[in-house]
Coordinates of C-alpha atoms in Angstrom, one line a residue:
X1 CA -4.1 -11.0 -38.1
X2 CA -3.2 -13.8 -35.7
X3 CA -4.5 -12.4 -31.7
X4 CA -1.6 -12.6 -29.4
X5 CA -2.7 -13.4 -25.7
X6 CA -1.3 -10.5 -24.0
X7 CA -4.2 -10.5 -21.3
X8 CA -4.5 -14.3 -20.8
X9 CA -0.5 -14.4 -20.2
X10 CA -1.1 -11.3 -17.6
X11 CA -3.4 -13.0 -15.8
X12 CA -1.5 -15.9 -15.3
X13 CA 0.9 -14.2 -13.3
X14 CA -0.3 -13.7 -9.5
X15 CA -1.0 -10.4 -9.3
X16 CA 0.1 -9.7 -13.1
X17 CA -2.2 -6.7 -13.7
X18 CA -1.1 -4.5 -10.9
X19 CA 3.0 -6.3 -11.0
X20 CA 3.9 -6.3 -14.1
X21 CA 2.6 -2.7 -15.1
X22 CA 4.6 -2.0 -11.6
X23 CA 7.6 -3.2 -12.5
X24 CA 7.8 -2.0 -15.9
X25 CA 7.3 1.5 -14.7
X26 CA 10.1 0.7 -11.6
X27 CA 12.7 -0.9 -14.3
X28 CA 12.2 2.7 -16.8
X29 CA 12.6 4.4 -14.5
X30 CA 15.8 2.8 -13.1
X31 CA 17.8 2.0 -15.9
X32 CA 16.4 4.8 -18.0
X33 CA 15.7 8.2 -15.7
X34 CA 15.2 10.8 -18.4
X35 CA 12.4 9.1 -19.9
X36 CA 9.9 11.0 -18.3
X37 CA 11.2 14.3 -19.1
X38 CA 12.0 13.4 -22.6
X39 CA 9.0 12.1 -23.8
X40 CA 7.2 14.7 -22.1
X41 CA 3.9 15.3 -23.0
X42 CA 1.1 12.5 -22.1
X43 CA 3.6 10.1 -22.3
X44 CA 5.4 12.1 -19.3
X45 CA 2.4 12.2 -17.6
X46 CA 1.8 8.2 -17.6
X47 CA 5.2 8.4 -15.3
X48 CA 3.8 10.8 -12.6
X49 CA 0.3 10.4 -12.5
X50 CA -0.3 8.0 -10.8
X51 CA -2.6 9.9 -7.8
X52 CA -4.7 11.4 -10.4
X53 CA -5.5 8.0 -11.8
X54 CA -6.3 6.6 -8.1
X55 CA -8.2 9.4 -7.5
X56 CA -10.8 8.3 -10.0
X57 CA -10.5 4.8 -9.6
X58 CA -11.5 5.7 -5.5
X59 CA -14.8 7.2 -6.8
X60 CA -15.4 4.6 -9.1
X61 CA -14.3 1.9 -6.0
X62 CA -16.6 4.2 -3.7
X63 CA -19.6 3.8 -6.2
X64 CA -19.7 0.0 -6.1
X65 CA -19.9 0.1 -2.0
X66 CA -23.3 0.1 -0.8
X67 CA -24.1 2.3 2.4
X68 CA -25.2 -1.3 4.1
X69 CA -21.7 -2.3 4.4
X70 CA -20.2 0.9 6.5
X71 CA -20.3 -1.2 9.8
X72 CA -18.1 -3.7 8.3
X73 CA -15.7 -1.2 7.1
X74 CA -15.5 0.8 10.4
X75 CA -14.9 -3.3 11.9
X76 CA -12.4 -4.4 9.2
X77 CA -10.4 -0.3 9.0
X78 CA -10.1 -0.5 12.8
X79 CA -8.8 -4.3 13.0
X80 CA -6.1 -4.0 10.3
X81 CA -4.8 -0.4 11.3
X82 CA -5.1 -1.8 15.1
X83 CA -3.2 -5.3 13.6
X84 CA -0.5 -3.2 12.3
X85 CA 0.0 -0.5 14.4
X86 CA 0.6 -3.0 17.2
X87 CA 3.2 -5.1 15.7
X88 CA 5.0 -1.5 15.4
X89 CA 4.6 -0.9 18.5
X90 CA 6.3 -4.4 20.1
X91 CA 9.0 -4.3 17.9
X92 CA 10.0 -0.6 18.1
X93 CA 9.3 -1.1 22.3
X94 CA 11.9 -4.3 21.6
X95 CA 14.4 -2.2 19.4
X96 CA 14.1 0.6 21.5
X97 CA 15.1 -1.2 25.2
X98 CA 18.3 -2.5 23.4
X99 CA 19.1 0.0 21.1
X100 CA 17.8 3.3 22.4
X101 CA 17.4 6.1 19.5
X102 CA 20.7 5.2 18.2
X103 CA 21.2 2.5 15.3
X104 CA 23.1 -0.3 15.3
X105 CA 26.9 1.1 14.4
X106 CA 28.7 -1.8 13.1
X107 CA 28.4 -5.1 11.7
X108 CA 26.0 -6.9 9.8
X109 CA 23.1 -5.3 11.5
X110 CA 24.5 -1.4 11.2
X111 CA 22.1 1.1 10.3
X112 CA 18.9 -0.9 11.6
X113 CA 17.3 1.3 14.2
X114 CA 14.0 1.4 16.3
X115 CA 13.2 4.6 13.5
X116 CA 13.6 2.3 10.5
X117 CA 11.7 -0.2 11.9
X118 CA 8.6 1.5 13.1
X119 CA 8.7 3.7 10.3
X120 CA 8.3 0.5 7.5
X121 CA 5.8 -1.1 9.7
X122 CA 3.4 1.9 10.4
X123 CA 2.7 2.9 7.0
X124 CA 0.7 1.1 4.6
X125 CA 1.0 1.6 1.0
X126 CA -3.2 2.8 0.1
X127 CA -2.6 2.5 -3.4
X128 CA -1.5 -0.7 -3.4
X129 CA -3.9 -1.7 -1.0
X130 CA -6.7 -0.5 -3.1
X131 CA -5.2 -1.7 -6.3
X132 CA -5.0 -5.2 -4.7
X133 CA -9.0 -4.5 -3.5
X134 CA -10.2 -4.0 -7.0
X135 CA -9.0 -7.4 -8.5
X136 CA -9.2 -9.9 -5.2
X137 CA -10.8 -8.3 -2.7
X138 CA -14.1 -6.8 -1.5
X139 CA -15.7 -3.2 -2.5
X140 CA -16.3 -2.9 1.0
X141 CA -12.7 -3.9 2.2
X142 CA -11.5 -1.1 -0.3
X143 CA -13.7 1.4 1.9
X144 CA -11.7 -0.1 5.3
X145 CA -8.1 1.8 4.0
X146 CA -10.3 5.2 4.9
X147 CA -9.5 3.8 8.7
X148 CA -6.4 2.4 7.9
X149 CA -5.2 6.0 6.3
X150 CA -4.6 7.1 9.6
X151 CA -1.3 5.8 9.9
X152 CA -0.5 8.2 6.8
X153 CA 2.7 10.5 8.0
X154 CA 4.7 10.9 11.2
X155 CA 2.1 11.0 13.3
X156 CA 1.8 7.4 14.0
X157 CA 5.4 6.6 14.5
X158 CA 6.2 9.6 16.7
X159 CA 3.6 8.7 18.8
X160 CA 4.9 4.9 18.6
X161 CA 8.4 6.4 19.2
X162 CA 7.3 8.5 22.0
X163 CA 8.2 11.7 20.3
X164 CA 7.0 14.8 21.8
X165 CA 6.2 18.1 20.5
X166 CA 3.3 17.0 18.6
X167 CA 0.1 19.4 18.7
X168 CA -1.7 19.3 16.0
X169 CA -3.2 16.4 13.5
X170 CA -3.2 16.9 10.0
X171 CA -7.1 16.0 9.2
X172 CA -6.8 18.1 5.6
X173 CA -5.0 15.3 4.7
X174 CA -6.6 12.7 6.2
X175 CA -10.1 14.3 4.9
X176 CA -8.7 14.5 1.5
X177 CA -7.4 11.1 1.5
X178 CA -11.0 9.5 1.6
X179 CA -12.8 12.5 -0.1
X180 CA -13.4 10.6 -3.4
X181 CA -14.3 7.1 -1.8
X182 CA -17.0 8.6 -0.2
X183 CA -18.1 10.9 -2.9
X184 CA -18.2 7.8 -5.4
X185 CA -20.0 5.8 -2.3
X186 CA -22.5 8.7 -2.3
X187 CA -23.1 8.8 -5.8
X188 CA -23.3 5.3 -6.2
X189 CA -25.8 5.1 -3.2
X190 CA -28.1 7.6 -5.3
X191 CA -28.5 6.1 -8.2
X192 CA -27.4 2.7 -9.5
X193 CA -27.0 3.5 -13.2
X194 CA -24.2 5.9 -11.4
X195 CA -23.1 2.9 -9.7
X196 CA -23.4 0.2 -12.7
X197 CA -21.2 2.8 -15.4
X198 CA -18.4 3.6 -12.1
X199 CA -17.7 0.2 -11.3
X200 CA -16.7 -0.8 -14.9
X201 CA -14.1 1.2 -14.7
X202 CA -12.4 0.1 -11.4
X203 CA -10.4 -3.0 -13.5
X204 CA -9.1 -1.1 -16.5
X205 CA -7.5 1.8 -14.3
X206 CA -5.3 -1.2 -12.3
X207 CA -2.9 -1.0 -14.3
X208 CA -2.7 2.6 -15.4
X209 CA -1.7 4.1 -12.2
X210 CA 0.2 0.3 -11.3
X211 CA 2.9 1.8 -13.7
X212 CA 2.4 5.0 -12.0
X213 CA 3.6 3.5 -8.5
X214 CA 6.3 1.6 -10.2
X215 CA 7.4 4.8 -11.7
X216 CA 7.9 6.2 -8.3
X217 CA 10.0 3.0 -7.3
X218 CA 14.2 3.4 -8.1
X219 CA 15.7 -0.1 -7.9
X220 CA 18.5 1.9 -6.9
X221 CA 17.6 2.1 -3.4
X222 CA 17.2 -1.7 -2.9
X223 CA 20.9 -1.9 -4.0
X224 CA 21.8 1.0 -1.7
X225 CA 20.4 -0.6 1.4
X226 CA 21.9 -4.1 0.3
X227 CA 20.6 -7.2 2.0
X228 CA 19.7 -5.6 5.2
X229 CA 17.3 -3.3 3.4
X230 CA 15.5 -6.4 1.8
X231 CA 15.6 -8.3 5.2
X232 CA 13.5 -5.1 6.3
X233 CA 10.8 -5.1 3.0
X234 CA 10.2 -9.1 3.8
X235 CA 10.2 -8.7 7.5
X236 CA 8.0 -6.0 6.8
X237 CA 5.5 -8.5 5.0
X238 CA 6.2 -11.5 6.9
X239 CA 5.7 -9.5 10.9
X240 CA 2.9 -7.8 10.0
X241 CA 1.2 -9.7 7.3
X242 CA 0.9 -12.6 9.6
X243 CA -0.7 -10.4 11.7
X244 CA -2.8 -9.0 9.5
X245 CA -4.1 -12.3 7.8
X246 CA -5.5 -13.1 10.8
X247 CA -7.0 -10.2 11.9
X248 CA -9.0 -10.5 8.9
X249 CA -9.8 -13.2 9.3
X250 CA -11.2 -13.0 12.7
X251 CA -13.1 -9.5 11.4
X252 CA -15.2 -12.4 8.8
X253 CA -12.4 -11.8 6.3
X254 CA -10.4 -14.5 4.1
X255 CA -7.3 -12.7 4.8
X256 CA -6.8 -11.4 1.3
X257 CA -7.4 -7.6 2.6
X258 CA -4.5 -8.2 5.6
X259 CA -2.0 -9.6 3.3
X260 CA -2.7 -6.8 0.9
X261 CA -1.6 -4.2 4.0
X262 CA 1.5 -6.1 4.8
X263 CA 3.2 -3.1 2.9
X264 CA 5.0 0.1 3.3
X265 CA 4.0 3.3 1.7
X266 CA 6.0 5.3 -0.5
X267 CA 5.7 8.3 1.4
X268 CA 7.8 6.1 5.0
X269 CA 10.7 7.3 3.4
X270 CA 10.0 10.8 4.3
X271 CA 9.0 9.9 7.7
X272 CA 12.6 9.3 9.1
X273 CA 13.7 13.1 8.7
X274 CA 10.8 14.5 10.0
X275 CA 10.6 12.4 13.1
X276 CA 14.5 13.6 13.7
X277 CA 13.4 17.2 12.8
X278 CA 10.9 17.1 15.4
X279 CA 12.8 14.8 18.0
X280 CA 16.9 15.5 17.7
X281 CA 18.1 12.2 19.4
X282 CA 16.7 10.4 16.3
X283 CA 19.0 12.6 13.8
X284 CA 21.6 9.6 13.9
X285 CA 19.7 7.2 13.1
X286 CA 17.7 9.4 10.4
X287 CA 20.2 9.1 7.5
X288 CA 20.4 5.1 7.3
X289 CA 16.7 4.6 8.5
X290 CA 15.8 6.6 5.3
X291 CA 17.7 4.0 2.9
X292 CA 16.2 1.5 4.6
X293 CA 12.6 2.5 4.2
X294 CA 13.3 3.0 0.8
X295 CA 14.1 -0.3 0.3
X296 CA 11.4 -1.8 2.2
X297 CA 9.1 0.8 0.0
X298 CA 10.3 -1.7 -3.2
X299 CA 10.5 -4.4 -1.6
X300 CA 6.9 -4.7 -0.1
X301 CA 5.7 -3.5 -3.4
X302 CA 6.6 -6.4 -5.4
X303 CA 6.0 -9.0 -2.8
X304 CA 2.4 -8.1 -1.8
X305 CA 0.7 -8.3 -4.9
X306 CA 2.2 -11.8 -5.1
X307 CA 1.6 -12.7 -1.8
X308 CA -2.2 -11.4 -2.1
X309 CA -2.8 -13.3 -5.6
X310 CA -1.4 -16.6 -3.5
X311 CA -3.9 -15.9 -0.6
X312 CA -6.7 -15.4 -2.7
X313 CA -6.5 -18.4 -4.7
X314 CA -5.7 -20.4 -1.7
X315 CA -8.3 -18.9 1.1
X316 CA -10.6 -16.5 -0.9
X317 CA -12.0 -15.9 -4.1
X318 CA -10.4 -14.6 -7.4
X319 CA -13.0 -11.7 -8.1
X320 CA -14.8 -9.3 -6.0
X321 CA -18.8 -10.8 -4.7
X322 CA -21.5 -8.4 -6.2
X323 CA -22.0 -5.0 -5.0
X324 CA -22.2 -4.2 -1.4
X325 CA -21.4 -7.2 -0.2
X326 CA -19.7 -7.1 3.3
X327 CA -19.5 -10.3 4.6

């Protein structure tokens, strides 16, 4: 039977094995919603599981990072969440001495707020990010998004926003979010056979829970937000990518691991309501920054892995150096 190069044609594609799994899952579920629910089964489950998937591939990603490399992940977590949080910060201090809490009301510009903003800038997309880690980046740079998970939630952006009201800090989550990275690391620190069998894994998971993510990812919302909302996504990976790349750099990076963080997480889009929730004066601007995030959510999505495959073949290497290599 004549062998047609499905792989080879992937790989050609910058970032094919995390985009094009993405996007199929994102154009399913767009143009054909009940799929999920009809199929059912383990074929419904390829749809939504995408956080059991990257729960395994973080112990399997944990296992190939040696204990030797922790101070570089401490250095390179604490640069690229500090990279990002402060371009937040200027822009929502910017948006927020013209604009106040309000959004702009008319025009081309209506809707954009200091919220929407800060909310798509704050929030990096970890599965993504790690995604990106396992096929250009580092085992060790994987390890910096348990730093960089702090920006997770509303805590980030109410602070940025100067919300008040806010006692407590959800470390559960936080705790759980890093959980099997270090359980693999420890593992994989143990024994190295653990190691050796763990790390095989970490490519052929990439695109499993890829079409996971893209599953969560409705067009729809790009199209709701219009151009302004995909002005945000790239602004979003231009502002702080920039940023970002060179923060890695400076940490001994090539810069693959900051462009890989110019993103927004999924879960931004939440971030709007509960910010207004806890701070009323944000409740007009809630609604549209929502949209908004939601379309930076897509956008960012299919623009990173691009973005990363370009910086990799241009300033860094194609494949991850051995095991516990941190430099």
């Amino acid at each position: 039977m004549k062998q047609i190069p499905i792989l080879e044609n992937i790989e050609r594609v910058p970032g094919g094995m995390m985009i094009i799994p993405l996007l199929a899952g994102s154009l399913i579920v767009t143009f054909f919603p009940g799929t999920p629910k009809f199929f059912g089964s383990f074929t419904g489950a390829l749809f939504s599981g995408a956080l059991s998937v990257l729960a395994v591939f973080y112990v399997c990603m944990g296992a190939s990072i040696d204990f030797k490399a922790t101070p570089y992940i401490l250095k390179k977590g604490g640069t690229l969440f500090a990279s990002k949080v402060a371009m937040a910060v200027i822009f929502g201090a910017l948006l927020g001495h013209y604009l106040g809490e309000r959004p702009v009301s008319s025009g081309f510009f209506s809707g954009i707020s200091a919220l929407a903003v800060v909310a798509a800038m704050n929030n990096t997309n970890g599965g993504l990010y790690m995604a990106l880690m396992g096929q250009f980046g580092r085992p060790a740079d994987a390890g910096a998004y348990s730093i960089m998970s702090l920006e997770s939630g509303p805590f980030l952006t109410m602070v940025t926003l100067g919300a008040a009201g806010l006692s407590a800090f959800p470390w559960q989550t936080l705790v759980g979010s890093v959980l099997p990275l270090v359980i693999g690391m420890i593992l994989g620190n143990l024994d190295h056979d653990i190691r050796e069998f763990l790390s095989r894994a970490i490519p052929v998971m990439i695109p499993f829970f890829a079409f996971g993510l893209g599953a969560g990812l409705d067009l729809h919302k790009v199209w709701q937000a219009g151009l302004l909302g995909l002005l945000l996504g790239v602004g979003v990976v231009i502002v702080t990518g920039i940023a970002l790349f060179f923060g890695d750099r400076v940490t001994g990076g090539t810069g693959v691991a900051g462009v890989a963080a110019a993103s927004t997480a999924g879960n931004a889009s939440a971030v709007p309501a509960i910010v207004a929730a806890s701070n009323p004066v944000y409740v007009n601007a809630a609604a549209s920054a929502t949209t908004l995030v939601a379309a930076s959510v897509v956008v960012t999505a299919l623009l990173v892995p691009m973005l990363t495959a370009w910086t990799a073949r241009k300033f860094g290497q194609t494949a991850a150096p051995k095991t516990g290599d941190s430099g």
